[in-house]
Coordinates of C-alpha atoms in Angstrom, one line a residue:
M1 CA 13.3 -43.9 -60.7
A2 CA 11.5 -44.3 -57.3
L3 CA 11.4 -48.2 -56.3
P4 CA 7.5 -49.8 -56.1
L5 CA 6.9 -50.3 -51.5
S6 CA 6.5 -53.5 -52.0
Q7 CA 9.6 -54.9 -53.6
L8 CA 10.7 -52.7 -50.5
P9 CA 11.4 -55.3 -48.0
V10 CA 13.0 -57.7 -50.3
E11 CA 15.2 -55.1 -52.2
I12 CA 15.9 -54.2 -48.7
V13 CA 17.0 -57.7 -47.0
R14 CA 19.6 -58.2 -50.7
E15 CA 20.9 -54.6 -49.4
V16 CA 21.4 -56.2 -46.0
R17 CA 22.4 -59.9 -47.3
A18 CA 25.2 -58.4 -50.2
R19 CA 27.0 -55.8 -47.8
K20 CA 27.3 -57.7 -44.9
W21 CA 30.2 -56.5 -42.8
L22 CA 29.3 -52.8 -43.6
T23 CA 26.0 -54.2 -42.0
L24 CA 27.7 -54.8 -39.1
L25 CA 30.4 -52.4 -38.9
L26 CA 26.8 -49.5 -38.8
F27 CA 25.5 -51.4 -35.9
V28 CA 28.6 -51.8 -33.9
V29 CA 29.2 -48.1 -34.2
V30 CA 25.8 -47.1 -33.3
S31 CA 25.1 -49.8 -30.6
F32 CA 27.9 -49.2 -29.1
G33 CA 28.0 -44.7 -30.1
V34 CA 24.2 -44.9 -27.5
L35 CA 25.8 -46.8 -25.1
A36 CA 28.9 -44.5 -25.1
T37 CA 26.4 -41.7 -25.2
G38 CA 24.8 -43.5 -21.8
F39 CA 28.0 -43.6 -20.2
L40 CA 29.1 -40.5 -20.4
W41 CA 25.2 -38.8 -20.2
P42 CA 25.4 -36.4 -17.0
Y43 CA 22.4 -37.4 -15.0
K44 CA 20.4 -35.5 -13.0
Y45 CA 19.1 -35.4 -9.9
E46 CA 15.6 -33.1 -9.0
S47 CA 14.2 -31.9 -5.7
E48 CA 11.4 -30.4 -5.5
T49 CA 9.1 -28.3 -1.8
I50 CA 5.3 -28.8 -3.0
I51 CA 4.1 -24.5 -1.9
F52 CA 0.9 -24.4 -0.8
I53 CA -1.0 -21.7 -1.2
D54 CA -3.8 -20.4 1.6
D55 CA -6.6 -17.4 0.8
Q56 CA -9.5 -19.6 2.1
N57 CA -9.2 -18.7 6.2
I58 CA -11.3 -17.5 8.7
I59 CA -10.4 -13.6 8.0
R60 CA -11.5 -13.0 4.1
P61 CA -15.0 -13.1 4.5
L62 CA -14.5 -11.1 8.2
M63 CA -13.3 -8.9 6.5
E64 CA -14.7 -8.9 3.0
G65 CA -15.5 -4.5 1.9
S66 CA -12.9 -4.1 4.8
A67 CA -9.7 -4.5 4.0
V68 CA -8.1 -5.7 1.0
T69 CA -6.1 -9.0 1.4
T70 CA -2.5 -8.9 -1.6
E71 CA -3.2 -10.9 -4.0
I72 CA -0.9 -12.9 -6.3
N73 CA -2.0 -13.8 -9.9
D74 CA -0.4 -16.6 -12.0
R75 CA 1.3 -17.8 -9.3
A76 CA 3.3 -19.8 -10.4
S77 CA 4.7 -17.3 -12.2
A78 CA 4.9 -14.6 -9.9
A79 CA 6.8 -16.9 -7.7
K80 CA 9.1 -17.7 -10.7
E81 CA 10.1 -14.0 -11.3
L82 CA 10.2 -14.0 -7.3
L83 CA 13.0 -16.3 -6.9
W84 CA 14.8 -15.2 -10.0
S85 CA 15.4 -12.1 -8.7
R86 CA 19.0 -11.3 -7.3
S87 CA 17.9 -10.2 -3.5
V88 CA 17.1 -13.7 -3.1
V89 CA 19.2 -16.2 -6.1
E90 CA 22.6 -14.9 -5.0
R91 CA 21.8 -15.0 -0.7
V92 CA 21.5 -18.3 -2.6
A93 CA 24.7 -18.2 -3.9
V94 CA 27.0 -17.0 -1.3
D95 CA 25.1 -20.1 1.3
E96 CA 28.0 -22.0 2.2
S97 CA 26.3 -24.7 3.3
I98 CA 25.0 -25.5 0.2
F99 CA 28.8 -24.3 -1.7
G100 CA 31.2 -25.0 1.4
E101 CA 32.9 -22.5 3.0
G102 CA 34.5 -19.6 1.2
A103 CA 31.3 -19.6 -0.9
A104 CA 30.8 -15.5 0.2
D105 CA 34.6 -14.8 -1.4
I106 CA 34.3 -15.6 -4.6
D107 CA 34.9 -12.8 -6.8
P108 CA 32.5 -11.4 -9.3
E109 CA 32.8 -13.3 -12.3
Q110 CA 32.5 -16.5 -10.4
L111 CA 28.9 -15.2 -8.3
E112 CA 27.4 -14.2 -11.5
G113 CA 28.6 -18.2 -13.3
R114 CA 26.6 -19.2 -9.4
I115 CA 23.8 -17.2 -10.1
G116 CA 23.2 -17.9 -13.8
Y117 CA 23.9 -21.5 -13.1
L118 CA 21.3 -21.5 -10.4
R119 CA 18.9 -19.9 -12.5
N120 CA 18.9 -22.2 -15.3
N121 CA 18.1 -25.6 -13.1
L122 CA 15.3 -23.8 -11.1
I123 CA 11.9 -24.6 -11.8
V124 CA 8.7 -23.7 -11.0
R125 CA 6.2 -25.7 -12.1
P126 CA 2.4 -25.6 -10.7
R127 CA 0.7 -28.4 -8.8
G128 CA -3.8 -27.7 -9.8
D129 CA -5.1 -24.2 -8.3
T130 CA -3.8 -24.4 -5.2
Y131 CA 0.0 -25.5 -5.0
F132 CA 2.6 -24.8 -7.1
A133 CA 6.3 -27.4 -6.9
I134 CA 10.1 -25.4 -6.3
G135 CA 11.9 -27.2 -7.7
F136 CA 16.2 -27.5 -8.4
R137 CA 18.0 -29.7 -10.4
S138 CA 21.8 -31.0 -9.9
E139 CA 24.1 -33.6 -11.1
S140 CA 24.8 -33.7 -7.4
P141 CA 21.6 -35.1 -5.0
M142 CA 22.9 -33.6 -2.4
Q143 CA 23.0 -30.2 -3.7
A144 CA 19.6 -30.7 -5.2
F145 CA 18.4 -30.7 -2.3
Q146 CA 19.9 -28.3 -0.3
V147 CA 19.1 -25.3 -3.0
A148 CA 15.8 -27.3 -3.4
Q149 CA 14.9 -26.6 0.3
R150 CA 16.2 -23.5 0.7
M151 CA 14.5 -21.8 -2.3
G152 CA 11.6 -22.7 -0.9
Q153 CA 12.1 -21.4 2.9
L154 CA 13.8 -18.4 0.8
F155 CA 10.1 -17.7 -0.6
I156 CA 8.1 -18.5 2.0
E157 CA 10.1 -15.4 3.7
E158 CA 10.5 -12.6 0.3
S159 CA 6.3 -13.1 0.0
N160 CA 6.2 -12.5 3.8
E161 CA 7.7 -9.8 3.6
R162 CA 7.0 -8.2 -0.1
K163 CA 2.9 -8.5 1.1
R164 CA 4.5 -6.5 4.4
A165 CA 6.3 -3.8 2.1
E166 CA 3.5 -4.2 -0.3
S167 CA 0.6 -3.2 2.3
R168 CA 2.7 -1.0 4.0
N169 CA 3.8 1.4 1.2
A170 CA 0.0 1.6 0.5
Y171 CA -0.8 3.3 3.5
E172 CA 1.9 5.5 3.4
F173 CA 1.4 6.1 -0.6
I174 CA -2.8 7.2 0.6
N175 CA -1.9 8.9 3.7
K176 CA -0.4 11.3 2.3
Q177 CA -2.5 11.3 -0.4
V178 CA -5.4 12.4 2.5
K179 CA -2.7 14.9 4.0
S180 CA -2.5 16.8 0.6
Y181 CA -6.1 17.1 -0.4
E182 CA -7.1 17.9 3.4
S183 CA -4.6 20.7 2.7
Q184 CA -5.9 21.6 -0.8
L185 CA -9.7 21.5 0.9
A186 CA -8.7 23.6 3.9
E187 CA -7.3 26.6 0.7
V188 CA -10.6 25.7 -0.6
E189 CA -12.5 26.2 2.3
A190 CA -10.4 29.4 3.2
R191 CA -10.6 31.1 0.2
L192 CA -14.3 30.8 0.0
K193 CA -14.5 32.8 3.8
Q194 CA -12.8 35.0 1.9
F195 CA -15.2 35.4 -1.4
L196 CA -17.9 35.1 1.1
S197 CA -16.5 37.8 3.2
E198 CA -15.6 39.5 0.3
N199 CA -19.2 39.6 -1.0
V200 CA -21.6 40.7 0.7
D201 CA -24.3 40.9 -2.0
G202 CA -26.3 38.6 -1.0
T203 CA -27.3 35.7 -3.6
E204 CA -29.6 36.2 -7.1
G205 CA -32.7 35.4 -5.5
A206 CA -33.0 37.9 -2.9
A207 CA -31.5 40.5 -5.9
N208 CA -34.1 39.5 -7.5
N209 CA -36.6 39.8 -5.4
R210 CA -35.5 42.5 -4.1
M211 CA -35.9 44.6 -7.2
A212 CA -39.3 43.4 -7.5
S213 CA -40.3 45.4 -4.7
L214 CA -38.5 48.5 -5.3
R215 CA -40.7 48.1 -8.1
N216 CA -44.1 47.8 -6.9
Q217 CA -43.1 49.9 -4.5
L218 CA -42.4 52.4 -7.3
E219 CA -45.3 51.8 -9.4
L220 CA -47.2 53.0 -6.6
A221 CA -45.7 56.1 -5.9
E222 CA -45.8 56.9 -9.5
L223 CA -50.0 56.7 -9.0
E224 CA -50.2 58.2 -5.6
R225 CA -48.4 61.1 -6.7
A226 CA -50.3 60.9 -10.6
E227 CA -53.3 60.8 -8.2
L228 CA -51.9 63.9 -5.9
Q229 CA -50.8 66.3 -9.4
T230 CA -54.5 65.9 -10.3
R231 CA -56.3 66.7 -6.6
A232 CA -53.6 70.4 -6.5
R233 CA -54.4 71.2 -10.0
S234 CA -58.9 71.0 -8.7
L235 CA -57.8 73.2 -6.2
E236 CA -56.3 75.9 -8.2
N237 CA -58.5 75.9 -9.9
E238 CA -61.6 75.9 -7.1
L239 CA -59.1 78.7 -5.6
N240 CA -59.4 80.3 -8.4
R241 CA -63.2 80.6 -8.0
V242 CA -63.2 82.0 -4.6
N243 CA -62.8 85.5 -3.8
P244 CA -59.9 85.6 -0.5
T245 CA -61.3 88.4 1.3
I246 CA -64.8 89.1 2.4
R247 CA -66.1 92.8 4.7
E248 CA -66.6 91.3 8.3
G249 CA -66.8 94.3 11.7
R250 CA -63.8 93.9 13.4
T251 CA -64.6 93.6 17.0
A252 CA -62.7 91.6 19.0
D253 CA -64.7 88.9 20.4
A254 CA -64.6 88.7 15.8
Y255 CA -60.9 88.2 16.3
Q256 CA -61.0 85.7 19.4
N257 CA -63.4 83.5 16.9
R258 CA -60.7 83.7 14.3
I259 CA -58.1 83.3 16.5
S260 CA -59.6 79.9 18.8
S261 CA -60.7 79.0 15.0
L262 CA -57.6 78.3 13.9
E263 CA -56.2 77.5 17.1
E264 CA -58.6 74.1 17.4
Q265 CA -57.6 73.8 13.2
L266 CA -53.3 73.5 14.7
D267 CA -53.9 71.7 17.6
N268 CA -56.1 69.2 15.6
L269 CA -52.5 69.1 13.0
R270 CA -50.3 68.8 15.8
L271 CA -51.4 65.5 16.8
R272 CA -50.7 64.3 12.9
Y273 CA -47.8 66.1 12.1
H274 CA -44.5 67.6 13.7
D275 CA -44.1 71.2 13.6
T276 CA -42.3 72.2 10.8
Y277 CA -45.3 70.6 8.4
P278 CA -46.1 73.1 6.3
D279 CA -50.0 73.4 7.1
I280 CA -48.8 73.8 11.3
V281 CA -46.1 76.5 9.9
I282 CA -48.5 78.5 8.0
L283 CA -51.4 78.6 10.7
R284 CA -49.0 79.8 13.2
E285 CA -48.1 82.5 11.1
Q286 CA -51.5 83.4 11.2
L287 CA -52.5 82.9 14.4
Q288 CA -49.3 85.0 15.7
E289 CA -51.1 87.8 12.6
L290 CA -54.6 87.3 14.0
R291 CA -53.1 88.4 17.2
R292 CA -51.1 91.0 16.7
Q293 CA -54.1 92.5 14.8
R294 CA -56.5 91.8 18.4
A295 CA -53.5 93.7 20.3
R296 CA -53.5 96.9 18.5
A297 CA -58.1 97.5 17.5
M298 CA -58.0 96.2 21.1
A299 CA -55.0 99.4 22.6
N300 CA -57.4 101.9 20.3
Q301 CA -60.3 101.2 22.3
D302 CA -62.5 102.2 19.1
E303 CA -64.8 100.1 20.3
S304 CA -67.4 102.6 18.3
V305 CA -65.7 102.6 15.1
L306 CA -64.9 98.7 15.4
S307 CA -69.2 98.5 15.8
R308 CA -70.5 100.9 13.6
G309 CA -67.5 100.1 10.6
G310 CA -65.9 97.0 8.8
E311 CA -62.9 95.9 6.7
E312 CA -62.1 93.3 4.4
V313 CA -60.7 90.6 5.9
S314 CA -58.7 86.8 4.9
N315 CA -61.9 84.6 3.7
P316 CA -61.4 80.7 6.3
V317 CA -63.0 78.7 2.8
Y318 CA -61.0 80.1 0.7
Q319 CA -57.8 80.0 3.8
E320 CA -59.3 76.2 4.1
I321 CA -58.8 75.9 -0.1
Q322 CA -54.9 77.6 0.1
S323 CA -54.2 75.2 3.2
E324 CA -55.4 72.0 1.9
L325 CA -53.3 72.1 -2.2
S326 CA -50.2 73.4 0.1
R327 CA -50.1 70.5 1.9
T328 CA -51.2 68.8 -1.1
R329 CA -48.2 70.2 -2.6
A330 CA -45.8 69.7 0.3
N331 CA -47.3 65.5 -0.1
I332 CA -46.1 65.7 -3.5
Q333 CA -42.8 66.3 -3.2
T334 CA -42.8 64.2 -0.2
I335 CA -43.7 61.9 -3.3
N336 CA -41.3 63.0 -5.4
T337 CA -38.1 62.6 -2.6
R338 CA -39.7 59.2 -2.3
I339 CA -39.8 57.6 -6.4
N340 CA -36.4 59.2 -6.5
S341 CA -35.4 57.6 -3.4
F342 CA -36.9 54.0 -5.0
E343 CA -35.2 54.9 -8.3
Q344 CA -31.8 55.5 -6.9
L345 CA -32.4 52.4 -5.0
L346 CA -33.3 49.7 -8.0
A347 CA -30.2 51.6 -9.6
E348 CA -28.4 50.5 -6.9
Q349 CA -30.1 47.2 -7.4
T350 CA -29.2 47.0 -10.6
R351 CA -25.4 46.7 -9.8
R352 CA -25.6 44.1 -7.5
M353 CA -27.5 42.8 -9.4
E354 CA -24.1 43.0 -11.9
R355 CA -21.8 42.0 -8.6
I356 CA -23.9 39.2 -8.2
Q357 CA -23.6 37.7 -12.1
E358 CA -20.1 38.3 -12.1
N359 CA -18.8 37.2 -9.0
K360 CA -21.4 33.6 -10.0
A361 CA -19.0 31.9 -11.9
Q362 CA -16.1 32.3 -9.6
Y363 CA -18.9 31.4 -6.7
S364 CA -19.5 27.7 -8.9
D365 CA -15.4 27.3 -9.5
L366 CA -15.1 27.4 -5.6
T367 CA -18.0 25.2 -4.1
R368 CA -16.8 22.7 -7.6
D369 CA -13.1 22.4 -6.4
M370 CA -14.8 22.2 -3.0
E371 CA -17.0 19.9 -3.3
V372 CA -14.7 17.7 -5.7
N373 CA -11.9 18.2 -2.8
K374 CA -13.8 16.6 0.2
Q375 CA -15.6 13.3 -2.5
I376 CA -11.8 12.8 -2.9
Y377 CA -11.1 13.3 0.2
D378 CA -13.8 11.0 2.3
D379 CA -12.9 8.6 -0.3
L380 CA -9.1 8.6 1.0
L381 CA -9.9 8.8 3.9
K382 CA -11.9 5.2 3.5
R383 CA -9.1 3.9 1.8
R384 CA -6.9 4.4 4.1
E385 CA -8.4 2.8 7.4
R386 CA -8.5 0.3 4.7
A387 CA -5.6 0.1 4.0
R388 CA -4.6 0.4 7.6
V389 CA -6.2 -2.8 8.1
S390 CA -4.7 -5.2 5.0
M391 CA -1.4 -3.8 6.6
H392 CA -2.2 -5.2 10.6
L393 CA -3.5 -8.2 8.4
D394 CA 0.2 -8.7 6.2
V395 CA 2.1 -8.4 9.9
E396 CA -0.3 -10.5 11.6
G397 CA 0.3 -13.1 8.8
Q398 CA -3.5 -13.3 7.6
G399 CA -5.4 -13.1 4.5
L400 CA -3.5 -14.5 1.2
N401 CA -0.7 -16.6 2.7
Y402 CA 1.9 -19.1 2.0
R403 CA 2.6 -22.4 3.3
I404 CA 4.9 -25.3 2.9
N405 CA 3.2 -28.7 2.8
E406 CA 5.6 -30.9 1.3
T407 CA 10.2 -30.5 2.3
A408 CA 12.9 -30.8 0.1
Q409 CA 12.8 -34.9 0.5
F410 CA 16.3 -36.2 -0.9
P411 CA 16.6 -37.4 -4.5
L412 CA 17.1 -40.7 -4.2
G413 CA 16.7 -41.3 -8.4
A414 CA 18.2 -39.4 -11.3
S415 CA 15.4 -37.7 -13.4
G416 CA 15.5 -37.7 -16.9
P417 CA 16.7 -41.6 -19.5
K418 CA 18.7 -43.8 -17.1
F419 CA 21.2 -45.3 -18.5
S420 CA 19.0 -48.8 -18.9
T421 CA 17.1 -47.1 -20.9
F422 CA 20.3 -46.3 -23.0
A423 CA 21.4 -49.6 -23.3
V424 CA 17.8 -51.3 -24.5
A425 CA 18.2 -47.7 -27.0
G426 CA 21.4 -48.8 -28.2
L427 CA 20.8 -52.8 -29.3
F428 CA 17.1 -51.4 -31.0
L429 CA 19.1 -48.7 -33.1
G430 CA 21.7 -51.1 -33.7
L431 CA 19.4 -53.5 -35.5
L432 CA 17.6 -50.7 -37.3
A433 CA 19.9 -48.7 -38.6
P434 CA 21.0 -51.0 -42.0
F435 CA 18.1 -51.6 -42.6
G436 CA 16.9 -47.7 -42.5
L437 CA 20.0 -46.5 -44.2
A438 CA 18.8 -49.4 -46.7
A439 CA 15.9 -48.2 -47.3
G440 CA 17.1 -44.5 -48.0
L441 CA 19.0 -45.6 -50.2
L442 CA 16.6 -47.8 -52.0
Q443 CA 14.8 -44.7 -52.6
I444 CA 17.2 -42.3 -54.0
D445 CA 19.4 -45.4 -55.9
P446 CA 19.0 -44.6 -59.8
R447 CA 19.1 -47.9 -61.0
V448 CA 16.8 -49.9 -62.1
K449 CA 15.7 -52.9 -59.0
A450 CA 12.5 -54.0 -60.2
R451 CA 10.4 -54.6 -64.1
Q452 CA 7.4 -52.9 -62.5
Q453 CA 9.5 -49.6 -62.3
L454 CA 10.3 -50.1 -66.1
E455 CA 6.6 -51.4 -67.1
D456 CA 5.3 -47.5 -65.5
D457 CA 8.1 -45.7 -67.0
I458 CA 8.0 -46.5 -70.6
G459 CA 4.8 -47.7 -70.3
L460 CA 5.6 -51.1 -72.4
P461 CA 5.3 -54.6 -70.5
V462 CA 8.4 -56.0 -70.3
L463 CA 8.7 -60.0 -71.8
V464 CA 11.7 -61.8 -69.9
E465 CA 13.3 -61.3 -66.0
L466 CA 16.6 -62.9 -65.9
P467 CA 17.2 -64.1 -62.2
Q468 CA 20.1 -63.8 -61.1
V469 CA 23.1 -67.3 -61.3
R470 CA 25.8 -67.7 -58.8
T471 CA 28.5 -69.9 -59.0
P472 CA 29.0 -72.9 -56.2
F473 CA 31.8 -71.2 -55.7
E474 CA 30.2 -67.9 -54.7
I475 CA 27.8 -70.0 -53.0
R476 CA 30.8 -71.1 -50.2
R477 CA 32.4 -68.0 -49.8
D478 CA 29.1 -66.1 -49.1
R479 CA 28.1 -68.8 -46.7
R480 CA 31.3 -68.3 -44.9
V481 CA 31.2 -65.0 -44.8
T482 CA 27.9 -65.0 -43.5
V483 CA 29.0 -67.9 -40.8
L484 CA 31.6 -65.4 -39.4
V485 CA 29.6 -62.3 -39.3
G486 CA 27.7 -63.7 -37.4
A487 CA 30.2 -65.0 -35.1
C488 CA 31.5 -61.3 -35.0
A489 CA 27.9 -60.0 -33.9
I490 CA 27.3 -62.5 -31.2
I491 CA 30.3 -61.1 -29.9
A492 CA 29.7 -57.4 -30.2
V493 CA 26.2 -58.3 -28.6
A494 CA 27.7 -60.0 -25.8
V495 CA 31.1 -57.4 -25.5
Y496 CA 27.7 -54.6 -25.1
I497 CA 25.9 -56.6 -22.3
A498 CA 28.9 -56.9 -20.8
L499 CA 29.5 -53.6 -20.5
V500 CA 25.8 -52.6 -19.6
V501 CA 26.1 -55.8 -17.0
A502 CA 28.9 -53.9 -15.5
S503 CA 27.7 -51.0 -15.0
M504 CA 24.8 -51.4 -13.3
M505 CA 26.3 -53.3 -10.9
G506 CA 29.1 -50.9 -10.7
V507 CA 32.0 -52.5 -11.7
I508 CA 32.1 -49.7 -14.0
G509 CA 30.6 -45.8 -13.3

């Protein structure tokens, strides 16, 4: 049955007055317990080294785009990870200037314990955008000072070394990639060179132009052949209508006239054709035959017969038409040979086009590989030079850099709650504990303490409330107990204050 809040203070005071010895005992236990905690509390001292992050030096804008300065994101977290690394913590754990002589000769279990102790008490906290603190907490002020100072020095050394190692590794990696792509590019160029030396068919455009030119020449040759065939048929028809022979007198002069005429034709043909030309061969045979006939006529000396009679001889018109027909047929054979040559060339060009199409994909692959490798190679060359400059910057200590802005200071006071805080808190908690305990017990006490509890629970008004009546003996006894408890409380407080003053003055520690 919950007690109303309005009645709670009255009931708390009543409970405290009714249990004076228990109240005194609770006060003494709580206050002196807090004071004992203050005596036993392990006071720790803390020392810090302030690190400044120098990322705004003059080198940064000057080398913008030419070099990449090493940067560290979330610098406090990165610094803590670096300081937690075993290589750093172990160097501090075996430092004889901190842990005394023989610090490096301890067994592995002690070393692991010391490393865990250093990691657990190491503090790294940010101080704005460009500062962070490296601190150490220890029960010994000297140890806190020495470890904080040593941690700051090791952080500067390790961060600089890691920057140099990172830039050097980046340069070596990029340089290795450059050499790899250089060999790949040389290999692709050699394959492309060998491919071009083995495939001399030319390009697809040149082959198409050549095929178009051959088709045009073939069409012209076929037209010319058709014209010559038409002309040959016309000459054959004309030759059929002309008499091949005519009658004329056989005189030496007649033979001489024909010989002179044929020699003139022969001279004209030799100016345009070789001696193997069909018309020239025919004329030479005719000249030989006429010369033999003339020689026989002159040997017979039968001038009278030659002058009186006559004989049938070849018709010059017939011979001329026949010669022209022979030339036309020879031209037809020539043009046929030319057409066959064009057709063979076209077939060869078709096979050449097929080879070009087959090699086109391979050529595309080779050129694509070479272009891709060349682009990557050129980009890697630029990156290698940037990495080289970055490596020199890190070696010279430029770019992002750390430096100690404030060295570790010897701690003059302990960090955390002090003994005076425990002393004040002991008195306050000792006085508060009885009243707090009484309030808690009243909230869970099932007994009825006030009339309002009945009225709220049963819904009926309480007609009469009888007050507590004490006899004179009970009043005198309660007064004596109150005086005795008060005296004991004063003595307890006096002892408490004496212990506090003695501790703060250094009498007891």
